[in-house]
């Protein structure tokens, strides 16, 4: 308990599914993320001192209940497993909007695990934090899917099929391709969106989607932009979710018209992403924003390289 | 018609599906294949002079009817499309056993197209022969699947999802890995085997299989043998087809016990393949043969590098 440091971890927002890889593909974004500061305190357990929002004020909806926050659940899971001495107190600063499809709960979980890890006598390697971050994420999503946690943890484009967990496969990220992520100002519940998905699929349906995913991975490896464009398709999940995001068809169409390689919902939405060649990113971003505002929704957007960094400790002033 | 050459094309047998990639992944093998010799003759159309078997004798079951042989249908499709002058006469030499799951009909179709192509005034690039070879293959299989035609044409491990045709994506083939292909002496009808497959699948089922395929492709790219071992699985098709090949479970188990990375049916069977590290290939091969003979079936087998060559013209003595 002689360690009185406060450490702060940043974990980025992320694009779940990346359109083509439901539940198994994720992409880190740059410039948006959650921060969790941690310090050791007497007594057992992990508690949350406060949760603050983008504006620096106390967060209007997220509770500081340690059992219900993904950051503290992840931190506590690690602290318990690694035999951390005493307790932890966390301050959570949300930079990722809630229920945005931007991996908000995952970013908090990852930042919580990374901050707690830094206060262990023998911190674990970053990749070994995955199960603890997933334990946190589970509080929010109710299931074990790593398509937000994995890219938030290790950055870049990550393949993480549930059947291969805890493997996280960092895919090659071709030079010259950017992601554009647009967040319209409306809410979608991931858990509810999941419950609405059909349970049965024809062989044609899944073979088509599997063909696109297989081709997409090969295209990333080969840096084949034409093949990326052809394969960035979601014929299964997107059609089922599009109706819950009224502006989605217009935003997607605007992205494609501006030259994007492809566009789909980020996670369960409402956020919409596009991939495009770097030089087109400003044009694609403006087109998506205009289409969204044309629908009457305010919005924010981010442009990122495909190899955006994952979670890391920050020096605070 | 001044061209009186006889040209001979060889096209290899192949492993359809490669276990993990139903209808979209194929692997060329070395040492077994069909040969088609072609020469120009007066008059229109493509005819077959004779079809001979492995023993050099007239083939006991394959007819020389040009409309029913995949070699002549492929050759005719190309000859017609490319405006070939006059007619063609073919001699087909089957080196691939029929209904073996080794891509027998595809090998004939590819060899037919490659031989006819060589007699055109302006032969097409090899990859552009795909649609003509597929037209031939369709006579036998009734559908458009390139998982045998594509590797037989261009060699190696090929990703060729139906939704991306006519694309054929040559996947990287890590050094140090061999395929072992065992052909038990029994027959399975591909078309009938296909009709028996279930039509509907749960999301869990297809996401599991899609995860394995995605991981397998990433593993090929990374040369990650552990990941190949983990991903070389077929949880959807193999369980439905295993019962039609009584020796399959024993042969697969023998391959795995001998150290193979994975094993499954080749196409719709009865052939069984395994992938293994090069130095284990002799042991895996013997183990598979012994298991098969223990079941009372005679068998043949082949060991190939993952980058086995595709179709090519041969100089005949």
XYZ file of C-alpha atoms in Angstrom:
634
model
C 0.000 0.000 0.000
C 3.035 2.259 -0.306
C 2.063 2.767 -3.967
C 0.155 6.023 -4.001
C 0.294 6.607 -7.753
C -2.756 7.444 -9.775
C -2.540 5.843 -13.199
C -4.760 6.650 -16.140
C -5.501 4.335 -19.028
C -7.044 5.314 -22.334
C -8.970 2.791 -24.443
C -10.332 3.709 -27.850
C -13.810 3.392 -29.266
C -14.177 0.749 -31.945
C -16.266 -0.398 -34.889
C -17.832 -3.764 -34.071
C -18.477 -6.293 -36.867
C -16.947 -3.973 -39.503
C -20.005 -4.882 -41.578
C -18.601 -8.074 -42.972
C -17.661 -9.974 -39.791
C -20.562 -10.176 -37.352
C -19.357 -10.949 -33.824
C -15.794 -11.598 -34.964
C -14.257 -8.526 -36.559
C -13.487 -5.184 -34.940
C -11.576 -2.027 -35.772
C -10.098 0.525 -33.383
C -10.752 4.194 -34.061
C -8.580 7.151 -33.235
C -9.571 10.223 -31.246
C -12.460 8.886 -29.208
C -12.108 6.726 -26.139
C -12.714 6.303 -22.445
C -10.256 7.064 -19.664
C -10.077 5.273 -16.352
C -7.852 6.519 -13.550
C -7.039 4.159 -10.706
C -5.333 4.410 -7.355
C -4.857 1.933 -4.570
C -6.971 2.437 -1.449
C -7.222 0.538 1.832
C -9.666 -2.284 2.186
C -10.843 -4.877 -0.318
C -12.750 -4.380 -3.535
C -12.965 -1.921 -6.348
C -15.112 1.177 -6.039
C -15.900 4.039 -8.361
C -15.322 7.554 -7.058
C -17.074 9.197 -9.961
C -18.122 8.843 -13.566
C -17.757 11.951 -15.659
C -18.996 12.653 -19.165
C -17.513 14.300 -22.228
C -18.219 17.706 -20.741
C -16.313 16.970 -17.528
C -19.517 16.999 -15.487
C -20.779 14.054 -13.480
C -22.272 11.632 -16.005
C -26.034 12.064 -16.155
C -26.970 8.395 -16.578
C -24.081 6.089 -15.774
C -24.081 5.094 -12.144
C -21.027 4.850 -9.970
C -22.288 1.473 -8.750
C -19.197 -0.700 -9.036
C -21.201 -3.828 -9.868
C -22.875 -2.220 -12.845
C -19.998 -0.410 -14.510
C -17.914 -2.291 -17.034
C -14.734 -0.496 -15.956
C -14.949 -1.542 -12.317
C -16.128 -5.066 -13.084
C -13.147 -5.565 -15.414
C -10.740 -4.019 -12.919
C -12.126 -6.119 -10.078
C -11.943 -9.333 -12.104
C -8.280 -8.698 -12.795
C -7.484 -7.500 -9.279
C -9.037 -10.621 -7.788
C -7.403 -13.035 -10.230
C -3.975 -11.475 -9.884
C -4.116 -11.213 -6.109
C -3.890 -7.442 -5.981
C -3.356 -6.194 -2.470
C -6.021 -3.939 -0.876
C -8.594 -2.098 -2.937
C -8.858 0.243 -5.895
C -10.662 3.485 -6.481
C -11.524 4.427 -10.030
C -12.497 7.596 -11.818
C -14.179 6.914 -15.139
C -14.205 9.571 -17.840
C -16.512 8.624 -20.704
C -15.367 9.872 -24.076
C -17.473 7.386 -26.017
C -21.195 8.062 -26.229
C -23.445 5.384 -24.703
C -25.508 3.016 -26.874
C -23.762 4.463 -29.879
C -22.497 1.294 -31.544
C -18.996 2.603 -30.886
C -17.997 0.070 -28.260
C -18.605 2.354 -25.295
C -18.924 -0.393 -22.693
C -15.902 -2.190 -24.134
C -13.747 0.941 -23.993
C -14.560 1.403 -20.307
C -13.913 -2.248 -19.571
C -10.573 -2.216 -21.352
C -9.473 1.044 -19.731
C -10.495 -0.328 -16.320
C -8.448 -3.477 -16.817
C -5.428 -1.622 -18.179
C -5.445 0.900 -15.323
C -5.762 -1.775 -12.645
C -3.066 -3.836 -14.337
C -0.614 -0.950 -14.061
C -1.008 -1.026 -10.273
C -0.226 -4.734 -9.964
C 3.207 -5.608 -8.659
C 3.695 -7.704 -11.771
C 1.493 -6.325 -14.528
C 0.309 -8.828 -17.150
C 1.096 -8.451 -20.843
C -1.583 -6.398 -22.582
C -3.098 -9.332 -24.509
C -3.632 -11.275 -21.311
C -6.084 -8.655 -20.116
C -8.671 -9.854 -22.624
C -10.652 -12.189 -20.316
C -10.953 -9.488 -17.643
C -12.083 -6.864 -20.119
C -14.582 -9.371 -21.507
C -15.895 -10.010 -17.999
C -16.553 -6.289 -17.749
C -18.096 -6.041 -21.192
C -20.443 -8.877 -20.325
C -22.183 -6.664 -17.752
C -23.350 -4.437 -20.577
C -23.903 -6.796 -23.474
C -24.891 -9.963 -21.674
C -22.723 -12.106 -23.931
C -19.130 -12.861 -24.717
C -18.207 -11.074 -27.909
C -14.809 -9.548 -28.354
C -15.385 -7.546 -31.510
C -15.182 -4.290 -29.527
C -12.975 -5.319 -26.610
C -10.238 -6.826 -28.783
C -9.588 -3.804 -31.033
C -9.957 -1.446 -28.072
C -7.278 -3.473 -26.297
C -4.696 -4.111 -29.019
C -5.673 -1.574 -31.696
C -6.035 -1.962 -35.439
C -8.226 -4.511 -37.217
C -8.721 -7.628 -35.131
C -10.252 -10.978 -35.996
C -11.653 -12.565 -32.835
C -14.240 -15.276 -33.563
C -16.004 -16.453 -30.393
C -14.985 -20.030 -31.184
C -11.294 -19.053 -31.152
C -11.299 -16.909 -28.000
C -9.096 -15.935 -26.248
C -7.244 -15.644 -29.551
C -7.066 -12.179 -31.049
C -5.665 -12.176 -34.561
C -4.243 -8.803 -35.593
C -4.971 -8.546 -39.303
C -2.730 -6.612 -41.669
C -3.957 -3.068 -42.284
C -3.150 -1.866 -45.788
C -1.644 1.579 -46.131
C -3.836 4.241 -47.627
C -7.212 3.194 -46.217
C -9.096 5.190 -43.573
C -12.223 4.575 -41.579
C -14.883 7.228 -41.185
C -17.228 6.793 -38.241
C -20.368 8.866 -37.879
C -22.423 8.938 -34.700
C -25.976 10.211 -35.137
C -27.552 11.532 -31.994
C -29.925 8.676 -31.212
C -29.767 5.561 -29.050
C -29.897 1.858 -29.942
C -29.776 -0.871 -27.324
C -27.294 -3.547 -28.366
C -28.899 -6.218 -26.240
C -32.361 -5.513 -27.633
C -31.020 -5.310 -31.176
C -29.463 -8.735 -30.690
C -32.665 -10.309 -29.461
C -34.432 -9.237 -32.635
C -32.093 -11.105 -34.970
C -33.477 -14.133 -36.803
C -32.374 -17.483 -35.427
C -32.282 -19.519 -38.624
C -30.498 -18.857 -41.913
C -30.350 -20.641 -45.247
C -27.126 -22.124 -46.491
C -27.066 -19.653 -49.370
C -27.270 -16.749 -46.951
C -24.426 -17.789 -44.747
C -22.215 -19.015 -47.554
C -22.611 -15.645 -49.222
C -21.627 -13.811 -46.055
C -18.807 -16.230 -45.325
C -17.503 -15.696 -48.837
C -17.438 -11.949 -48.303
C -15.630 -12.266 -44.966
C -13.079 -14.725 -46.355
C -12.457 -12.425 -49.304
C -12.193 -9.381 -47.046
C -9.486 -11.005 -44.939
C -7.575 -12.087 -48.030
C -7.936 -8.538 -49.394
C -6.484 -7.017 -46.217
C -3.529 -9.365 -46.508
C -2.994 -8.587 -50.175
C -3.735 -4.857 -49.898
C -6.249 -5.367 -52.717
C -8.526 -2.324 -52.683
C -10.843 -3.626 -55.395
C -11.401 -6.824 -53.476
C -12.021 -4.874 -50.255
C -14.691 -2.906 -52.062
C -16.329 -6.042 -53.410
C -16.290 -7.843 -50.067
C -17.325 -5.119 -47.611
C -20.917 -6.336 -47.531
C -23.311 -7.525 -44.882
C -26.240 -9.370 -46.408
C -27.428 -10.896 -43.133
C -27.320 -8.547 -40.150
C -27.495 -5.092 -41.747
C -30.846 -5.703 -43.447
C -32.318 -6.738 -40.089
C -31.007 -3.694 -38.242
C -31.236 -0.932 -40.792
C -34.797 -0.017 -39.873
C -33.811 0.911 -36.315
C -31.572 3.702 -37.648
C -33.782 5.846 -39.888
C -30.909 7.849 -41.354
C -28.765 4.796 -42.129
C -29.706 4.192 -45.776
C -29.160 7.859 -46.610
C -25.825 8.040 -44.769
C -24.569 4.845 -46.385
C -25.635 5.982 -49.810
C -23.900 9.318 -49.283
C -20.694 7.551 -48.253
C -20.738 5.327 -51.315
C -21.562 8.228 -53.607
C -18.570 10.068 -52.179
C -16.352 7.151 -53.149
C -16.242 4.966 -50.027
C -15.277 1.313 -50.531
C -18.198 0.271 -48.386
C -20.349 1.325 -45.466
C -22.457 -0.376 -42.821
C -23.658 -0.047 -39.265
C -21.015 0.030 -36.561
C -22.018 -2.724 -34.152
C -25.759 -2.543 -33.712
C -25.785 1.138 -34.650
C -26.848 3.909 -34.678
C -23.264 4.768 -35.688
C -22.393 4.221 -39.319
C -18.907 3.598 -40.631
C -17.298 3.678 -44.035
C -13.900 2.595 -45.278
C -12.320 4.692 -47.990
C -9.033 5.636 -49.541
C -7.255 8.220 -47.393
C -7.596 11.104 -49.794
C -11.355 10.661 -50.008
C -11.893 10.603 -46.246
C -12.695 14.332 -45.817
C -15.231 14.174 -48.644
C -16.816 10.967 -47.350
C -17.047 12.398 -43.856
C -18.773 15.588 -44.992
C -21.162 13.643 -47.207
C -22.141 11.349 -44.325
C -22.614 14.275 -41.936
C -24.753 16.179 -44.421
C -26.937 13.160 -45.055
C -27.371 12.625 -41.324
C -28.209 16.255 -40.594
C -30.568 16.228 -43.558
C -32.495 13.675 -41.548
C -32.656 16.010 -38.604
C -30.093 14.283 -36.417
C -27.108 16.071 -34.981
C -23.922 14.043 -35.306
C -20.210 13.730 -34.626
C -17.634 11.959 -36.762
C -14.082 10.658 -36.657
C -11.547 9.748 -39.326
C -8.974 7.104 -38.382
C -6.191 5.113 -39.987
C -6.831 1.364 -40.024
C -3.976 0.839 -37.582
C -5.317 3.156 -34.856
C -3.595 2.427 -31.525
C -5.167 0.326 -28.808
C -5.276 0.925 -25.067
C -2.337 2.541 -23.316
C -1.385 4.374 -20.155
C -1.409 8.128 -20.279
C 0.693 10.689 -18.495
C -1.708 13.193 -17.003
C -0.571 16.740 -16.330
C -6.415 -25.814 -90.445
C -2.724 -25.888 -91.276
C -2.126 -26.463 -87.551
C -1.762 -30.219 -87.235
C -0.252 -30.272 -83.768
C -1.553 -32.473 -81.020
C -1.317 -30.698 -77.673
C -1.743 -32.336 -74.302
C -2.819 -30.579 -71.140
C -2.499 -31.942 -67.620
C -4.836 -30.760 -64.843
C -4.386 -31.970 -61.278
C -6.848 -33.554 -58.906
C -7.868 -31.333 -56.005
C -9.278 -31.280 -52.505
C -12.638 -29.487 -52.529
C -13.754 -27.524 -49.444
C -10.503 -28.324 -47.585
C -12.790 -29.095 -44.645
C -13.102 -25.565 -43.436
C -14.362 -23.768 -46.561
C -17.407 -25.471 -48.027
C -17.944 -24.489 -51.669
C -15.215 -21.836 -51.541
C -11.826 -23.331 -50.755
C -9.815 -25.791 -52.827
C -6.311 -27.227 -52.864
C -4.416 -28.708 -55.797
C -2.657 -32.009 -55.292
C 0.467 -33.301 -56.978
C 0.867 -36.559 -58.836
C -2.707 -37.287 -59.842
C -4.539 -35.614 -62.659
C -6.283 -35.955 -65.991
C -4.749 -35.444 -69.405
C -6.568 -34.199 -72.460
C -4.944 -34.239 -75.887
C -6.477 -32.122 -78.608
C -5.958 -31.679 -82.329
C -7.782 -29.645 -84.896
C -10.015 -31.543 -87.317
C -12.236 -30.455 -90.208
C -15.827 -29.554 -89.553
C -17.466 -27.843 -86.643
C -17.760 -29.027 -83.081
C -15.729 -30.899 -80.522
C -15.735 -34.686 -80.464
C -14.039 -37.249 -78.294
C -11.987 -39.918 -80.013
C -11.569 -41.966 -76.882
C -11.560 -41.929 -73.115
C -8.930 -44.076 -71.482
C -8.491 -44.996 -67.849
C -5.531 -45.230 -65.517
C -4.584 -48.582 -67.039
C -4.432 -47.185 -70.554
C -7.476 -49.219 -71.599
C -10.711 -47.723 -72.901
C -12.506 -46.342 -69.852
C -15.123 -48.827 -68.653
C -17.803 -46.308 -67.663
C -17.090 -42.848 -69.069
C -18.672 -42.393 -72.456
C -17.085 -40.655 -75.366
C -20.316 -38.706 -75.861
C -19.092 -35.147 -76.263
C -22.175 -33.654 -74.619
C -21.698 -35.638 -71.443
C -17.986 -35.341 -70.849
C -16.733 -32.365 -68.873
C -13.551 -32.138 -70.982
C -15.352 -31.766 -74.290
C -18.042 -29.462 -72.910
C -15.359 -27.135 -71.499
C -13.328 -27.282 -74.701
C -16.413 -26.614 -76.821
C -17.507 -23.693 -74.656
C -14.106 -22.072 -75.124
C -13.838 -22.932 -78.799
C -17.231 -21.407 -79.510
C -16.636 -18.269 -77.429
C -13.193 -17.647 -78.887
C -14.225 -18.297 -82.471
C -11.962 -21.281 -83.003
C -11.847 -22.349 -86.627
C -13.077 -25.822 -87.561
C -13.427 -28.606 -85.020
C -11.459 -30.401 -82.334
C -10.854 -34.012 -81.544
C -9.965 -34.928 -78.001
C -8.409 -37.902 -76.287
C -9.168 -37.966 -72.573
C -6.914 -39.917 -70.227
C -8.417 -40.177 -66.762
C -5.861 -40.233 -63.980
C -8.336 -39.186 -61.302
C -10.783 -41.837 -60.096
C -14.473 -41.057 -60.678
C -16.783 -40.067 -57.800
C -13.768 -39.975 -55.547
C -14.100 -36.502 -54.060
C -10.837 -35.667 -55.799
C -12.251 -33.281 -58.372
C -12.275 -35.770 -61.204
C -14.825 -33.949 -63.344
C -13.085 -30.626 -62.696
C -9.696 -31.992 -63.732
C -11.108 -33.189 -67.044
C -12.898 -29.894 -67.602
C -9.771 -27.870 -66.880
C -7.549 -30.072 -69.022
C -10.083 -29.848 -71.859
C -10.151 -26.067 -71.696
C -6.364 -25.746 -71.446
C -5.781 -28.097 -74.369
C -8.313 -26.339 -76.606
C -6.899 -22.972 -75.594
C -3.462 -23.969 -76.812
C -4.876 -24.495 -80.289
C -6.469 -21.055 -80.531
C -4.688 -18.513 -82.651
C -4.595 -16.217 -79.629
C -4.727 -18.321 -76.484
C -6.309 -16.702 -73.443
C -4.426 -16.207 -70.168
C -4.841 -19.245 -67.927
C -7.134 -17.507 -65.398
C -9.558 -16.508 -68.126
C -10.314 -20.163 -68.799
C -12.274 -20.402 -65.538
C -15.776 -19.840 -66.964
C -15.253 -22.458 -69.674
C -13.928 -25.027 -67.221
C -16.879 -24.260 -64.953
C -19.257 -24.793 -67.861
C -17.732 -28.254 -68.248
C -17.816 -29.006 -64.522
C -21.474 -28.086 -64.442
C -22.298 -31.115 -66.590
C -21.136 -33.345 -63.754
C -22.063 -31.441 -60.627
C -25.143 -29.564 -61.766
C -24.034 -26.380 -60.023
C -21.461 -23.643 -60.241
C -18.812 -24.287 -57.632
C -15.192 -23.573 -58.339
C -13.608 -25.261 -55.343
C -12.176 -27.993 -57.567
C -11.892 -26.188 -60.899
C -10.006 -23.189 -59.488
C -7.151 -25.094 -57.789
C -6.949 -27.512 -60.711
C -6.537 -24.514 -63.004
C -4.120 -22.281 -61.102
C -2.664 -24.652 -58.495
C -2.090 -24.185 -54.791
C -4.717 -23.172 -52.223
C -7.467 -21.082 -53.794
C -10.297 -19.114 -52.224
C -13.177 -18.901 -54.703
C -16.500 -18.069 -53.006
C -19.440 -18.389 -55.401
C -20.451 -14.809 -54.619
C -17.052 -13.536 -55.813
C -16.759 -15.580 -59.012
C -14.997 -15.295 -61.408
C -12.459 -14.180 -58.819
C -9.936 -16.793 -57.749
C -7.838 -15.682 -54.812
C -4.535 -17.546 -54.553
C -3.888 -17.816 -50.817
C -0.379 -17.914 -49.396
C 0.856 -21.454 -48.763
C 3.167 -21.656 -45.755
C 6.370 -23.611 -46.180
C 6.620 -26.888 -44.344
C 3.014 -28.075 -44.642
C 1.920 -31.011 -46.799
C -1.423 -32.459 -47.728
C -2.086 -36.185 -47.595
C -4.998 -37.424 -49.686
C -6.356 -40.932 -49.318
C -8.821 -42.447 -51.749
C -10.725 -45.455 -50.429
C -12.096 -47.721 -53.096
C -15.767 -46.801 -52.882
C -18.030 -44.362 -54.726
C -19.949 -41.302 -53.516
C -22.163 -39.240 -55.784
C -21.436 -35.545 -55.266
C -24.820 -34.468 -56.587
C -26.692 -36.885 -54.326
C -24.533 -35.972 -51.347
C -25.415 -32.322 -51.937
C -29.129 -32.944 -52.061
C -28.972 -34.537 -48.626
C -27.545 -31.465 -46.894
C -29.804 -29.599 -44.473
C -31.259 -26.368 -45.798
C -31.384 -24.333 -42.592
C -28.692 -23.565 -40.038
C -28.617 -21.719 -36.737
C -26.628 -18.553 -36.348
C -24.335 -20.273 -33.857
C -23.551 -22.988 -36.363
C -22.597 -20.732 -39.188
C -20.761 -18.221 -37.035
C -18.675 -21.059 -35.643
C -17.796 -22.303 -39.108
C -17.203 -18.773 -40.395
C -14.870 -18.165 -37.462
C -12.850 -21.241 -38.338
C -12.607 -20.268 -42.001
C -11.620 -16.685 -41.198
C -8.987 -17.934 -38.764
C -7.722 -20.498 -41.280
C -7.157 -17.833 -43.917
C -5.390 -15.587 -41.422
C -3.274 -18.564 -40.341
C -2.203 -19.285 -43.916
C -1.165 -15.673 -44.276
C 0.745 -15.665 -41.008
C 2.196 -19.164 -41.406
C 0.785 -19.903 -37.948
C 0.724 -23.694 -37.605
C -1.028 -23.685 -34.230
C -3.811 -21.557 -35.613
C -4.122 -23.797 -38.685
C -4.547 -26.761 -36.358
C -7.195 -24.978 -34.331
C -9.145 -23.802 -37.359
C -9.108 -26.839 -39.649
C -12.594 -27.899 -38.591
C -15.893 -28.506 -40.302
C -18.763 -28.511 -37.850
C -21.478 -28.231 -40.501
C -20.915 -30.381 -43.577
C -18.647 -33.158 -42.321
C -21.103 -34.391 -39.686
C -23.773 -34.683 -42.363
C -21.574 -36.597 -44.786
C -19.463 -38.766 -42.538
C -21.963 -41.627 -42.465
C -21.701 -42.139 -46.214
C -18.019 -43.054 -45.843
C -17.859 -45.841 -43.262
C -14.081 -45.735 -42.863
C -13.936 -41.949 -42.474
C -13.948 -41.642 -38.670
C -11.200 -44.254 -38.363
C -9.067 -42.703 -41.084
C -9.436 -39.217 -39.629
C -8.625 -40.434 -36.151
C -5.552 -42.235 -37.460
C -4.365 -39.080 -39.213
C -4.779 -36.982 -36.075
C -3.124 -39.627 -33.907
C -0.164 -39.582 -36.293
C 0.158 -35.832 -35.754
C -1.876 -34.274 -38.555
C -3.060 -30.683 -38.035
C -6.536 -31.671 -39.134
C -8.431 -34.027 -41.384
C -11.774 -34.069 -43.160
C -13.538 -35.351 -46.243
C -12.227 -34.172 -49.584
C -15.245 -32.698 -51.335
C -18.175 -35.013 -50.698
C -15.834 -37.954 -50.139
C -15.078 -40.800 -50.047
C -11.543 -39.406 -50.205
C -10.138 -38.124 -46.928
C -7.398 -35.532 -46.641
C -5.153 -34.356 -43.855
C -2.778 -31.438 -43.545
C 0.419 -32.025 -41.608
C 3.929 -30.793 -41.175
C 6.148 -32.116 -43.972
C 8.218 -34.451 -41.843
C 5.101 -36.189 -40.519
C 3.576 -36.797 -43.954
C 4.958 -40.342 -44.454
C 3.715 -41.376 -41.025
C 0.292 -39.761 -41.500
C -0.067 -41.394 -44.903
C 0.710 -44.862 -43.618
C -1.600 -44.426 -40.637
C -4.473 -43.369 -42.889
C -3.868 -46.272 -45.292
C -3.730 -48.797 -42.484
C -6.936 -47.487 -40.970
C -8.661 -47.661 -44.349
C -7.453 -51.188 -45.133
C -8.442 -52.214 -41.629
C -11.957 -51.401 -42.765
C -11.600 -53.676 -45.739
C -11.237 -51.005 -48.397
C -8.330 -50.929 -50.773
C -6.916 -47.410 -51.199
C -4.419 -45.140 -52.883
C -2.816 -42.028 -51.441
C -0.826 -38.969 -52.432
C 1.381 -36.533 -50.541
C 1.607 -33.001 -51.943
C 3.085 -29.644 -51.046
C 0.471 -26.922 -50.482
C 1.702 -25.126 -53.593
C 1.182 -28.030 -56.014
C 1.154 -26.761 -59.603
C -2.031 -26.184 -61.571
C -2.844 -27.093 -65.139
C -0.155 -26.935 -67.816
C 0.711 -28.189 -71.262
C 2.879 -31.262 -71.467
C 5.418 -32.349 -74.011
C 4.583 -35.882 -74.977
C 7.279 -38.234 -76.234
